[in-house]
Amino acid sequence: MNIRNLKIGMRLTLGFGTVLLLLVAISAVGIWRLRDMGLAVESMAERALVKERIAAEWLVATSTNSIRTFALVKSNDADNLKYFQKGITQTSLGITENSKKLFDLLETDAEKALFEDSVAKRAVYVGLRGSLMRLKADGQNAQVTQLTEEKLVPALAAYDASIKNMLVHQKSAIDQSLVSIDALNHSSQRNMLVLALLGLGSLVAWRLTIGIVRPLGQALQVAQTVAAGDLTTWIEVTTSDEAGQLLQALKDMNTSLVGIVGQVRQGTDTIATASGQIAAGNQDLSSRTEEQASSLEETAASMEELTSTVKQNADNARQANQLAVSASSV
């Protein structure tokens, strides 16, 4: 099928239909992007932020217990020792519970490796802290001080650093998620902008199609009506563009044809009148010709009668002459 044989309206519809298909495709991509962004935000809210919060609570709880531990080392009051030990035990149970929650949320090998490093260093630190408490309970303050300075402090520093490493990793993951979400957001905004522009373009295209096809259809109808011999159609021109100019030209042509037809009709009437006059003249001429023919017939009859009389007179004269000759001879 040759596209040039299609009507202009159909060709415009096909073109703008293609634009609408692009509009639908971009809309689908935009919706998909928004879905991805929603999933990314949901994942960050439900996992990344939760993991970062648990790691931060773990670090705070560890710092709190370390303060209690050093206070326990310095204190010699039995009630204070019991108070610090109770607080350390409760906080340690909370750390254990949070570590289990965090483990269930881990996804990557890097997260798991950092978690296992923190758990291992915690085990070393907790073991040294237990030994320190036992020594403190036995009143071996010198060994408590030595154990604290030589082993507990380095173990605590390593344990604290491992938790911070885990926390930094989670914050980095959150930052990466934010970057991805921001990229998705910008991409979605661009898609929405393109979508809006295509929507506006489709609306303009629709109006242009109507503005082009409707006057052309009207012009075609006028041309077909004129071709059928009907010059009474009223042509209304509402625009000054090419289609409006075409309608105006058809209107002018229709007006000119009406004038020409009027002139032809007037000429026809004149010819008919002249023909009538000629026919009347011919009739009068025929009547006169008949009268003249009748007069000629009468003249011919008179001439024939005159000829007969002359002939008779000649005969009479000849007879008289003969009688005269006869008389003279007697």
mmCIF file of N, CA and C in Angstrom, residues 14 33 57 62 85 90 95 108-109 128 218 225 257 275 295 301:
data_model
loop_
_atom_site.group_PDB
_atom_site.id
_atom_site.type_symbol
_atom_site.label_atom_id
_atom_site.label_comp_id
_atom_site.label_asym_id
_atom_site.label_seq_id
_atom_site.Cartn_x
_atom_site.Cartn_y
_atom_site.Cartn_z
ATOM 1 N N LEU A 14 -1.648 8.508 11.469
ATOM 2 C CA LEU A 14 -0.570 7.524 11.623
ATOM 3 C C LEU A 14 0.661 8.154 12.262
ATOM 4 N N ARG A 33 10.668 3.096 36.311
ATOM 5 C CA ARG A 33 11.695 3.811 37.080
ATOM 6 C C ARG A 33 11.175 4.206 38.456
ATOM 7 N N GLU A 57 23.723 1.438 67.595
ATOM 8 C CA GLU A 57 23.338 1.061 68.961
ATOM 9 C C GLU A 57 24.362 0.106 69.571
ATOM 10 N N THR A 62 28.474 -0.706 73.511
ATOM 11 C CA THR A 62 29.844 -1.138 73.817
ATOM 12 C C THR A 62 30.602 -0.035 74.553
ATOM 13 N N GLN A 85 28.347 -4.435 87.440
ATOM 14 C CA GLN A 85 28.255 -5.776 86.862
ATOM 15 C C GLN A 85 26.856 -6.050 86.295
ATOM 16 N N GLN A 90 23.300 -6.672 81.579
ATOM 17 C CA GLN A 90 22.087 -6.315 80.837
ATOM 18 C C GLN A 90 22.417 -5.735 79.461
ATOM 19 N N ILE A 95 23.297 -6.300 73.479
ATOM 20 C CA ILE A 95 24.204 -6.353 72.329
ATOM 21 C C ILE A 95 24.056 -7.684 71.606
ATOM 22 N N THR A 108 25.473 -9.072 51.867
ATOM 23 C CA THR A 108 26.697 -9.231 51.087
ATOM 24 C C THR A 108 27.773 -9.938 51.901
ATOM 25 N N ASP A 109 28.755 -10.481 51.188
ATOM 26 C CA ASP A 109 29.880 -11.148 51.856
ATOM 27 C C ASP A 109 30.702 -10.152 52.663
ATOM 28 N N LEU A 128 38.193 -11.314 78.301
ATOM 29 C CA LEU A 128 39.117 -10.562 79.154
ATOM 30 C C LEU A 128 38.359 -9.808 80.249
ATOM 31 N N GLN A 218 -14.088 20.138 4.109
ATOM 32 C CA GLN A 218 -15.108 21.101 3.685
ATOM 33 C C GLN A 218 -14.858 21.545 2.249
ATOM 34 N N THR A 225 -19.779 19.331 -4.621
ATOM 35 C CA THR A 225 -21.101 19.934 -4.812
ATOM 36 C C THR A 225 -21.137 20.785 -6.081
ATOM 37 N N LEU A 257 -18.789 31.516 -10.825
ATOM 38 C CA LEU A 257 -19.620 30.599 -11.606
ATOM 39 C C LEU A 257 -21.087 31.015 -11.567
ATOM 40 N N SER A 275 -35.435 35.023 -31.113
ATOM 41 C CA SER A 275 -35.954 33.912 -31.921
ATOM 42 C C SER A 275 -37.458 34.038 -32.094
ATOM 43 N N SER A 295 -52.842 37.611 -55.425
ATOM 44 C CA SER A 295 -52.979 38.729 -56.372
ATOM 45 C C SER A 295 -52.451 38.340 -57.745
ATOM 46 N N ALA A 301 -55.481 35.426 -64.170
ATOM 47 C CA ALA A 301 -56.832 35.113 -64.683
ATOM 48 C C ALA A 301 -57.344 36.259 -65.574
#
